[in-house]
CSV table of C-alpha atoms and ligand atoms in Angstrom, one decimal:
chain,number,residue,atom,x,y,z
V,91,UNK,CA,0.0,0.0,0.0
V,92,UNK,CA,2.8,2.3,1.0
V,93,UNK,CA,4.7,1.5,-2.2
V,94,UNK,CA,1.5,2.1,-4.2
V,95,UNK,CA,1.0,5.6,-2.6
V,96,UNK,CA,4.6,6.5,-3.2
V,97,UNK,CA,4.3,5.5,-6.9
V,98,UNK,CA,1.2,7.6,-7.3
V,99,UNK,CA,2.9,10.5,-5.6
V,100,UNK,CA,5.9,10.2,-7.8
V,101,UNK,CA,3.7,10.1,-10.9
V,102,UNK,CA,1.7,13.1,-9.8
V,103,UNK,CA,4.8,15.0,-8.7
V,104,UNK,CA,6.6,14.3,-12.0
V,105,UNK,CA,3.6,15.3,-14.1
V,106,UNK,CA,2.2,17.9,-11.8
V,107,UNK,CA,1.4,21.3,-13.2
V,108,UNK,CA,4.1,23.2,-11.3
V,109,UNK,CA,6.8,21.0,-12.8
V,110,UNK,CA,5.6,21.3,-16.3
V,111,UNK,CA,8.4,23.7,-16.9
V,112,UNK,CA,10.8,24.2,-14.0
V,113,UNK,CA,11.8,27.8,-13.5
V,114,UNK,CA,15.2,28.6,-11.8
V,115,UNK,CA,13.9,31.3,-9.5
V,116,UNK,CA,17.2,31.6,-7.6
V,117,UNK,CA,19.1,32.2,-10.8
V,118,UNK,CA,16.4,34.6,-12.1
V,119,UNK,CA,16.6,36.7,-8.9
V,120,UNK,CA,20.4,36.6,-8.9
V,121,UNK,CA,20.3,38.2,-12.4
V,122,UNK,CA,17.6,40.7,-11.2
V,123,UNK,CA,19.6,41.6,-8.1
V,124,UNK,CA,22.8,42.2,-10.0
V,125,UNK,CA,21.1,44.1,-12.8
V,126,UNK,CA,19.3,46.3,-10.3
V,127,UNK,CA,22.5,47.2,-8.6
V,128,UNK,CA,23.8,48.3,-12.0
V,129,UNK,CA,20.5,50.3,-12.5
V,130,UNK,CA,20.9,52.2,-9.2
V,131,UNK,CA,24.3,53.4,-10.3
V,132,UNK,CA,23.0,54.3,-13.8
V,133,UNK,CA,20.1,56.3,-12.3
V,134,UNK,CA,22.5,58.2,-10.0
V,135,UNK,CA,24.7,59.0,-13.0
V,136,UNK,CA,21.8,60.5,-14.9
V,137,UNK,CA,20.5,62.4,-12.0
V,138,UNK,CA,24.0,63.8,-11.1
V,139,UNK,CA,24.4,65.0,-14.7
V,140,UNK,CA,21.2,67.0,-14.5
V,141,UNK,CA,21.8,68.9,-11.2
V,142,UNK,CA,18.4,69.5,-9.5
V,143,UNK,CA,15.9,67.3,-11.1
V,144,UNK,CA,12.3,66.1,-10.8
V,145,UNK,CA,13.2,62.9,-12.5
V,146,UNK,CA,12.4,60.0,-10.3
V,147,UNK,CA,12.6,56.5,-11.8
V,148,UNK,CA,13.9,54.6,-14.9
V,149,UNK,CA,11.4,53.8,-17.7
V,150,UNK,CA,13.4,52.6,-20.7
V,151,UNK,CA,16.5,53.1,-22.9
V,152,UNK,CA,16.1,55.7,-25.6
V,153,UNK,CA,18.8,56.4,-28.2
V,154,UNK,CA,21.3,54.4,-26.1
V,155,UNK,CA,20.6,56.5,-22.9
V,156,UNK,CA,18.7,55.6,-19.7
V,157,UNK,CA,15.4,57.4,-19.7
V,158,UNK,CA,14.2,58.6,-16.3
V,159,UNK,CA,10.7,59.9,-15.7
V,160,UNK,CA,9.1,62.2,-13.1
V,161,UNK,CA,6.5,60.8,-10.7
V,162,UNK,CA,3.6,61.9,-12.8
V,163,UNK,CA,4.6,59.5,-15.7
V,164,UNK,CA,2.4,56.4,-15.7
V,165,UNK,CA,5.5,54.2,-15.3
V,166,UNK,CA,7.0,55.9,-12.3
V,167,UNK,CA,5.9,53.3,-9.7
V,168,UNK,CA,7.3,50.2,-11.3
V,169,UNK,CA,10.9,50.6,-10.3
V,170,UNK,CA,10.1,51.1,-6.6
V,171,UNK,CA,7.9,48.1,-6.9
V,172,UNK,CA,10.7,46.0,-8.2
V,173,UNK,CA,12.9,47.1,-5.3
V,174,UNK,CA,10.1,45.9,-2.9
V,175,UNK,CA,10.0,42.5,-4.8
V,176,UNK,CA,13.8,42.2,-4.4
V,177,UNK,CA,13.5,42.9,-0.7
V,178,UNK,CA,10.7,40.3,-0.5
V,179,UNK,CA,12.7,37.6,-2.1
V,180,UNK,CA,16.2,38.3,-0.6
V,181,UNK,CA,15.3,39.9,2.7
V,182,UNK,CA,18.3,42.2,2.2
V,183,UNK,CA,18.2,45.4,4.1
V,184,UNK,CA,19.7,47.4,1.2
V,185,UNK,CA,16.6,46.6,-0.9
V,186,UNK,CA,14.2,47.7,1.8
V,187,UNK,CA,16.1,51.0,2.1
V,188,UNK,CA,16.2,51.6,-1.6
V,189,UNK,CA,12.5,50.6,-1.9
V,190,UNK,CA,11.5,53.1,0.7
V,191,UNK,CA,13.6,55.9,-0.8
V,192,UNK,CA,12.3,55.4,-4.3
V,193,UNK,CA,8.7,54.9,-3.1
V,194,UNK,CA,8.9,58.3,-1.3
V,195,UNK,CA,9.6,59.9,-4.7
V,196,UNK,CA,6.2,58.7,-6.0
V,197,UNK,CA,3.9,59.5,-3.0
V,198,UNK,CA,3.1,63.1,-4.1
V,199,UNK,CA,1.0,61.5,-6.9
V,200,UNK,CA,-1.7,60.8,-4.3
V,201,UNK,CA,-3.0,64.3,-5.0
V,202,UNK,CA,-2.7,64.2,-8.8
V,203,UNK,CA,-6.2,63.9,-10.2
V,204,UNK,CA,-5.2,64.6,-13.8
V,205,UNK,CA,-4.8,61.0,-14.9
V,206,UNK,CA,-6.3,57.6,-14.2
V,207,UNK,CA,-2.9,56.0,-13.8
V,208,UNK,CA,-3.0,56.2,-10.0
V,209,UNK,CA,-2.9,52.4,-9.6
V,210,UNK,CA,0.1,51.9,-11.8
V,211,UNK,CA,2.0,54.7,-10.0
V,212,UNK,CA,0.9,54.4,-6.4
V,213,UNK,CA,-0.3,50.9,-6.1
V,214,UNK,CA,2.7,49.2,-7.7
V,215,UNK,CA,5.0,51.2,-5.4
V,216,UNK,CA,3.3,52.2,-2.2
V,217,UNK,CA,0.8,49.4,-2.4
V,218,UNK,CA,3.5,46.8,-2.7
V,219,UNK,CA,5.4,48.5,0.1
V,220,UNK,CA,2.2,48.3,2.2
V,221,UNK,CA,1.6,44.6,1.5
V,222,UNK,CA,5.1,43.8,2.6
V,223,UNK,CA,5.5,46.2,5.6
V,224,UNK,CA,2.0,47.1,6.7
V,225,UNK,CA,3.3,50.6,7.3
V,226,UNK,CA,0.4,52.8,8.3
V,227,UNK,CA,1.8,55.8,6.4
V,228,UNK,CA,1.5,53.7,3.2
V,229,UNK,CA,-2.1,52.9,4.0
V,230,UNK,CA,-2.8,56.6,4.3
V,231,UNK,CA,-1.3,57.3,0.9
V,232,UNK,CA,-3.4,54.5,-0.7
V,233,UNK,CA,-6.5,55.9,0.8
V,234,UNK,CA,-5.8,59.5,-0.4
V,235,UNK,CA,-4.9,58.2,-3.8
V,236,UNK,CA,-8.2,56.3,-4.0
V,237,UNK,CA,-10.1,59.5,-3.1
V,238,UNK,CA,-8.3,61.4,-5.8
V,239,UNK,CA,-8.9,58.7,-8.4
V,240,UNK,CA,-12.6,58.5,-7.5
V,241,UNK,CA,-12.9,62.2,-8.7
V,242,UNK,CA,-12.5,60.8,-12.2
V,243,UNK,CA,-15.5,58.6,-11.9
V,244,UNK,CA,-18.6,59.7,-13.8
V,245,UNK,CA,-21.9,58.2,-12.6
V,246,UNK,CA,-23.5,58.9,-16.1
V,247,UNK,CA,-20.9,56.7,-17.9
V,248,UNK,CA,-20.3,54.4,-14.9
V,249,UNK,CA,-16.6,54.5,-15.6
V,250,UNK,CA,-13.4,56.3,-14.6
V,251,UNK,CA,-12.2,58.8,-17.2
V,252,UNK,CA,-8.7,57.6,-18.5
V,253,UNK,CA,-7.1,60.5,-20.3
V,254,UNK,CA,-7.5,64.3,-20.3
V,255,UNK,CA,-5.3,64.5,-23.4
V,256,UNK,CA,-6.3,63.6,-27.0
V,257,UNK,CA,-9.5,65.7,-26.9
V,258,UNK,CA,-9.2,66.2,-30.7
V,259,UNK,CA,-10.0,62.4,-31.0
V,260,UNK,CA,-12.1,61.5,-28.1
V,261,UNK,CA,-14.6,63.2,-25.7
V,262,UNK,CA,-14.3,60.8,-22.8
V,263,UNK,CA,-11.8,58.1,-23.5
V,264,UNK,CA,-11.6,55.0,-21.4
V,265,UNK,CA,-8.8,52.5,-22.0
V,266,UNK,CA,-8.6,48.8,-21.1
V,267,UNK,CA,-5.4,49.5,-19.1
V,268,UNK,CA,-7.7,51.3,-16.6
V,269,UNK,CA,-8.8,47.9,-15.3
V,270,UNK,CA,-5.4,47.8,-13.5
V,271,UNK,CA,-6.3,50.9,-11.4
V,272,UNK,CA,-9.2,49.1,-9.7
V,273,UNK,CA,-6.9,47.2,-7.3
V,274,UNK,CA,-6.1,50.5,-5.5
V,275,UNK,CA,-9.9,51.2,-5.1
V,276,UNK,CA,-10.7,47.7,-3.8
V,277,UNK,CA,-7.8,48.0,-1.4
V,278,UNK,CA,-8.9,51.4,-0.1
V,279,UNK,CA,-12.3,49.9,0.8
V,280,UNK,CA,-10.5,47.0,2.6
V,281,UNK,CA,-8.5,49.6,4.5
V,282,UNK,CA,-11.3,52.0,5.4
V,283,UNK,CA,-14.6,50.0,5.2
V,284,UNK,CA,-15.9,52.8,2.9
V,285,UNK,CA,-17.7,50.9,0.2
V,286,UNK,CA,-17.8,53.8,-2.2
V,287,UNK,CA,-14.4,52.9,-3.7
V,288,UNK,CA,-15.5,49.3,-4.1
V,289,UNK,CA,-18.7,50.4,-5.9
V,290,UNK,CA,-16.8,52.6,-8.3
V,291,UNK,CA,-14.5,49.7,-9.1
V,292,UNK,CA,-17.4,47.3,-9.7
V,293,UNK,CA,-19.2,49.8,-11.9
V,294,UNK,CA,-16.1,50.4,-14.0
V,295,UNK,CA,-15.5,46.6,-14.4
V,296,UNK,CA,-19.1,45.9,-15.3
V,297,UNK,CA,-19.4,48.7,-17.9
V,298,UNK,CA,-16.0,47.8,-19.3
V,299,UNK,CA,-17.1,44.2,-19.6
V,300,UNK,CA,-20.1,45.3,-21.6
V,301,UNK,CA,-18.4,47.7,-24.0
V,302,UNK,CA,-14.8,46.9,-24.3
V,303,UNK,CA,-14.9,43.3,-25.6
V,304,UNK,CA,-15.7,41.7,-29.0
V,305,UNK,CA,-17.5,38.4,-29.2
V,306,UNK,CA,-14.2,36.5,-29.2
V,307,UNK,CA,-13.3,38.2,-25.9
V,308,UNK,CA,-10.5,40.2,-27.4
V,309,UNK,CA,-10.5,43.8,-26.2
V,310,UNK,CA,-10.6,47.2,-27.9
V,311,UNK,CA,-8.0,49.6,-26.5
V,312,UNK,CA,-10.1,52.9,-26.3
V,313,UNK,CA,-13.8,53.3,-25.8
V,314,UNK,CA,-15.1,56.8,-26.1
V,315,UNK,CA,-18.2,57.6,-24.1
V,316,UNK,CA,-20.7,60.4,-24.2
V,317,UNK,CA,-20.1,61.9,-20.7
V,318,UNK,CA,-23.8,63.0,-20.4
V,319,UNK,CA,-25.6,59.9,-21.5
V,320,UNK,CA,-23.0,57.1,-21.2
V,321,UNK,CA,-23.5,56.1,-24.9
V,322,UNK,CA,-20.6,54.5,-26.6
V,323,UNK,CA,-19.3,56.9,-29.3
V,324,UNK,CA,-16.3,55.1,-30.7
V,325,UNK,CA,-14.4,51.8,-30.3
V,326,UNK,CA,-10.8,52.4,-31.3
V,327,UNK,CA,-7.1,51.9,-30.7
V,328,UNK,CA,-4.2,54.1,-29.6
V,329,UNK,CA,-1.3,51.7,-29.3
V,330,UNK,CA,-2.6,48.8,-31.4
V,331,UNK,CA,-2.2,48.0,-35.1
V,332,UNK,CA,-5.8,49.0,-36.0
V,333,UNK,CA,-9.1,49.7,-34.4
V,334,UNK,CA,-10.2,46.1,-34.9
V,335,UNK,CA,-6.9,44.4,-33.9
V,336,UNK,CA,-6.0,42.9,-30.6
V,337,UNK,CA,-3.1,44.9,-29.0
V,338,UNK,CA,-1.2,42.4,-26.9
V,339,UNK,CA,-0.6,44.4,-23.8
V,340,UNK,CA,-4.3,45.5,-23.8
V,341,UNK,CA,-5.3,41.8,-23.7
V,342,UNK,CA,-2.8,41.3,-20.8
V,343,UNK,CA,-4.3,44.2,-18.8
V,344,UNK,CA,-7.8,42.7,-19.3
V,345,UNK,CA,-6.8,39.3,-18.2
V,346,UNK,CA,-4.9,40.5,-15.1
V,347,UNK,CA,-7.7,43.1,-14.3
V,348,UNK,CA,-10.7,40.7,-14.3
V,349,UNK,CA,-8.7,38.1,-12.4
V,350,UNK,CA,-7.9,40.7,-9.7
V,351,UNK,CA,-11.6,41.8,-9.7
V,352,UNK,CA,-12.6,38.3,-8.9
V,353,UNK,CA,-10.1,38.2,-6.0
V,354,UNK,CA,-11.9,41.1,-4.3
V,355,UNK,CA,-15.5,40.4,-5.3
V,356,UNK,CA,-15.8,36.6,-5.9
V,357,UNK,CA,-18.3,37.6,-8.7
V,358,UNK,CA,-18.3,34.5,-11.0
V,359,UNK,CA,-18.9,36.8,-14.0
V,360,UNK,CA,-15.4,38.2,-13.5
V,361,UNK,CA,-13.9,34.7,-13.3
V,362,UNK,CA,-15.7,33.7,-16.5
V,363,UNK,CA,-14.5,36.9,-18.2
V,364,UNK,CA,-10.9,36.2,-17.2
V,365,UNK,CA,-11.1,32.6,-18.4
V,366,UNK,CA,-12.6,33.7,-21.7
V,367,UNK,CA,-9.8,36.4,-22.2
V,368,UNK,CA,-7.2,33.7,-21.3
V,369,UNK,CA,-8.8,31.5,-24.0
V,370,UNK,CA,-8.3,34.2,-26.6
V,371,UNK,CA,-4.7,35.0,-25.6
V,372,UNK,CA,-3.5,31.4,-25.3
V,373,UNK,CA,-5.3,29.8,-28.2
V,374,UNK,CA,-4.6,32.5,-30.8
V,375,UNK,CA,-3.1,31.3,-34.0
V,376,UNK,CA,-0.5,34.1,-33.9
V,377,UNK,CA,0.8,33.2,-30.4
V,378,UNK,CA,4.4,32.2,-30.9
V,379,UNK,CA,5.7,28.8,-29.7
V,380,UNK,CA,7.6,30.4,-26.8
V,381,UNK,CA,4.4,32.2,-25.6
V,382,UNK,CA,5.9,35.7,-25.7
V,383,UNK,CA,3.4,37.6,-27.9
V,384,UNK,CA,4.1,39.8,-30.8
V,385,UNK,CA,3.1,43.4,-30.0
V,386,UNK,CA,-0.3,43.0,-31.6
V,387,UNK,CA,-2.0,39.7,-32.4
V,388,UNK,CA,-3.0,41.1,-35.8
V,389,UNK,CA,0.3,42.8,-36.6
V,390,UNK,CA,0.6,42.6,-40.4
V,391,UNK,CA,4.1,41.0,-40.8
V,392,UNK,CA,4.1,38.2,-38.2
V,393,UNK,CA,6.5,36.5,-37.7
V,394,UNK,CA,8.6,39.5,-38.6
V,395,UNK,CA,7.2,41.8,-35.9
V,396,UNK,CA,8.6,42.9,-32.6
V,397,UNK,CA,7.7,40.9,-29.5
V,398,UNK,CA,6.3,42.4,-26.3
V,399,UNK,CA,7.9,40.8,-23.3
V,400,UNK,CA,5.9,43.1,-21.0
V,401,UNK,CA,2.7,41.6,-22.3
V,402,UNK,CA,4.1,38.1,-21.5
V,403,UNK,CA,5.1,39.1,-18.0
V,404,UNK,CA,1.7,40.6,-17.2
V,405,UNK,CA,-0.1,37.5,-18.7
V,406,UNK,CA,2.1,35.1,-16.8
V,407,UNK,CA,1.5,36.9,-13.5
V,408,UNK,CA,-2.2,37.0,-14.2
V,409,UNK,CA,-2.4,33.3,-15.1
V,410,UNK,CA,-0.7,32.3,-11.8
V,411,UNK,CA,-3.4,34.1,-9.9
V,412,UNK,CA,-6.2,32.8,-12.2
V,413,UNK,CA,-4.9,29.3,-11.7
V,414,UNK,CA,-5.9,29.6,-8.0
V,415,UNK,CA,-9.5,30.3,-8.9
V,416,UNK,CA,-10.2,28.3,-12.0
V,417,UNK,CA,-11.1,24.7,-12.8
V,418,UNK,CA,-8.6,25.0,-15.7
V,419,UNK,CA,-5.8,25.4,-13.1
V,420,UNK,CA,-3.4,22.8,-14.6
V,421,UNK,CA,-3.5,24.3,-18.1
V,422,UNK,CA,-3.0,27.9,-16.9
V,423,UNK,CA,-0.1,26.8,-14.7
V,424,UNK,CA,1.5,25.0,-17.6
V,425,UNK,CA,1.2,28.0,-19.9
V,426,UNK,CA,2.4,30.5,-17.3
V,427,UNK,CA,5.4,28.3,-16.5
V,428,UNK,CA,6.2,28.1,-20.2
V,429,UNK,CA,6.0,31.9,-20.6
V,430,UNK,CA,8.1,32.5,-17.5
V,431,UNK,CA,10.6,30.0,-18.6
V,432,UNK,CA,10.9,31.7,-22.0
V,433,UNK,CA,11.3,35.1,-20.3
V,434,UNK,CA,13.9,33.9,-17.8
V,435,UNK,CA,16.0,32.1,-20.3
V,436,UNK,CA,15.7,33.9,-23.7
V,437,UNK,CA,14.7,37.5,-22.9
V,438,UNK,CA,16.9,38.4,-20.0
V,439,UNK,CA,19.7,40.9,-20.3
V,440,UNK,CA,23.3,39.8,-19.8
V,441,UNK,CA,24.5,41.1,-16.4
V,442,UNK,CA,26.1,44.6,-16.6
V,443,UNK,CA,24.4,45.5,-19.9
V,444,UNK,CA,21.3,47.5,-20.9
V,445,UNK,CA,21.6,50.0,-18.1
V,446,UNK,CA,20.6,47.4,-15.5
V,447,UNK,CA,17.2,46.5,-17.0
V,448,UNK,CA,16.2,42.9,-16.4
V,449,UNK,CA,14.3,42.0,-19.5
V,450,UNK,CA,14.7,42.8,-23.2
V,451,UNK,CA,12.3,43.0,-26.1
V,452,UNK,CA,9.3,44.9,-25.0
V,453,UNK,CA,7.2,47.2,-27.2
V,454,UNK,CA,5.6,50.4,-25.8
V,455,UNK,CA,3.9,51.9,-28.8
V,456,UNK,CA,4.7,50.6,-32.2
V,457,UNK,CA,2.3,52.9,-34.2
V,458,UNK,CA,4.1,55.9,-32.9
V,459,UNK,CA,7.5,54.1,-33.4
V,460,UNK,CA,8.1,54.7,-29.7
V,461,UNK,CA,9.9,52.2,-27.4
V,462,UNK,CA,10.0,49.4,-29.9
V,463,UNK,CA,12.0,46.2,-29.0
V,464,UNK,CA,13.5,47.8,-25.8
V,465,UNK,CA,13.6,47.2,-22.1
V,466,UNK,CA,10.7,48.7,-20.1
V,467,UNK,CA,10.3,49.0,-16.4
V,468,UNK,CA,6.9,47.5,-16.3
V,469,UNK,CA,8.1,44.3,-18.0
V,470,UNK,CA,10.6,44.0,-15.2
V,471,UNK,CA,8.0,44.6,-12.6
V,472,UNK,CA,5.5,42.0,-13.7
V,473,UNK,CA,8.3,39.5,-14.4
V,474,UNK,CA,9.5,39.7,-10.8
V,475,UNK,CA,5.9,39.5,-9.6
V,476,UNK,CA,5.3,36.4,-11.8
V,477,UNK,CA,8.5,34.8,-10.4
V,478,UNK,CA,7.3,35.4,-6.8
V,479,UNK,CA,3.8,34.1,-7.6
V,480,UNK,CA,5.4,31.0,-9.2
V,481,UNK,CA,7.6,30.5,-6.1
V,482,UNK,CA,4.6,31.0,-3.8
V,483,UNK,CA,2.7,28.3,-5.6
V,484,UNK,CA,5.7,25.9,-5.7
V,485,UNK,CA,6.4,26.4,-2.0
V,486,UNK,CA,2.8,25.4,-1.2
V,487,UNK,CA,2.7,22.3,-3.4
U,217,LIG,N1,-0.8,52.0,-20.0
U,217,LIG,C1,-0.1,52.2,-21.1
U,217,LIG,C2,0.5,51.0,-21.8
U,217,LIG,O1,0.2,49.9,-21.4
U,217,LIG,O2,1.3,51.2,-22.6
């Protein structure tokens, strides 16, 4: 009997979902640790060269130089978040100190109501810091940020306004990326007991589910609403190949966003939506063998199109969470493992190169020929998050 059980265990263990593709987390974090030390030096060099500067954190490499952004840039919170992840994995004091220092540069965004990007900026930095430290100050910043973000909610449309810019094209643009900002609102309700943040998040998720998706569960990038009636005026793209194409990172935001909404609400409609989006992403004929998507699923010259490692990192991280809720757990884990294995073996920078970025081959905005086939801070952020989620699942199994 004992021998039989051991045999069954051995078979299950060998074929178990988490071992479909083993990821060398230790090696991956060693590379990330070493690269981030390089990055800290590169950031200091750029800042020193500028004298007094508002530049806060690294975003990408542009014309061979490290590009830093101010706190109001939508990407400003990712690097502090990476530092928190490094602290979480290594426990090294230096990462905690750096994480706190870089997070403090972003905190002023809690009062900036001019954009929807509050979640990206504040939740990825301060929110990650709060999850790890439970520092009351961070909780207060999250709450104030949620109050500021809530001012962009319009009860007539039922959604949060994304951009104040591009008024020549859209009256009231809402982008699929905005799903990612809901995590901050849900967390603010958890912290305060004030359900108004939760209700805004649910309304935004529901209206987006109704208007942003095609019958095959791919997502449009931009939906333009009439702010007085809530009517949909346009369904278009900004960073995708065409209005009717499936921009890869947009699909990634959608998958991650609805999975996260299910975490907070347990609404089965969100779980179903996340599963349907995952079906589109994973079964698409243009998904490459290594599961790192081209920048748009409908890009015209596939396979001769740039990849988007950032989309793969967001999808992998989202799939690890989704695997914890879904009956299709095994298949999601296998796909996420394969993606993460590809990223950690084929898309990582050699140590000492690329200004200290961790991953290569992401695409910011191909239509405007901006940030094509380059490192991007958000690719690195979601890659480290995916590695930690993989490790968390493996430790439990
Ligand atoms: N939120 C902008 C982007 O995904 O590029």
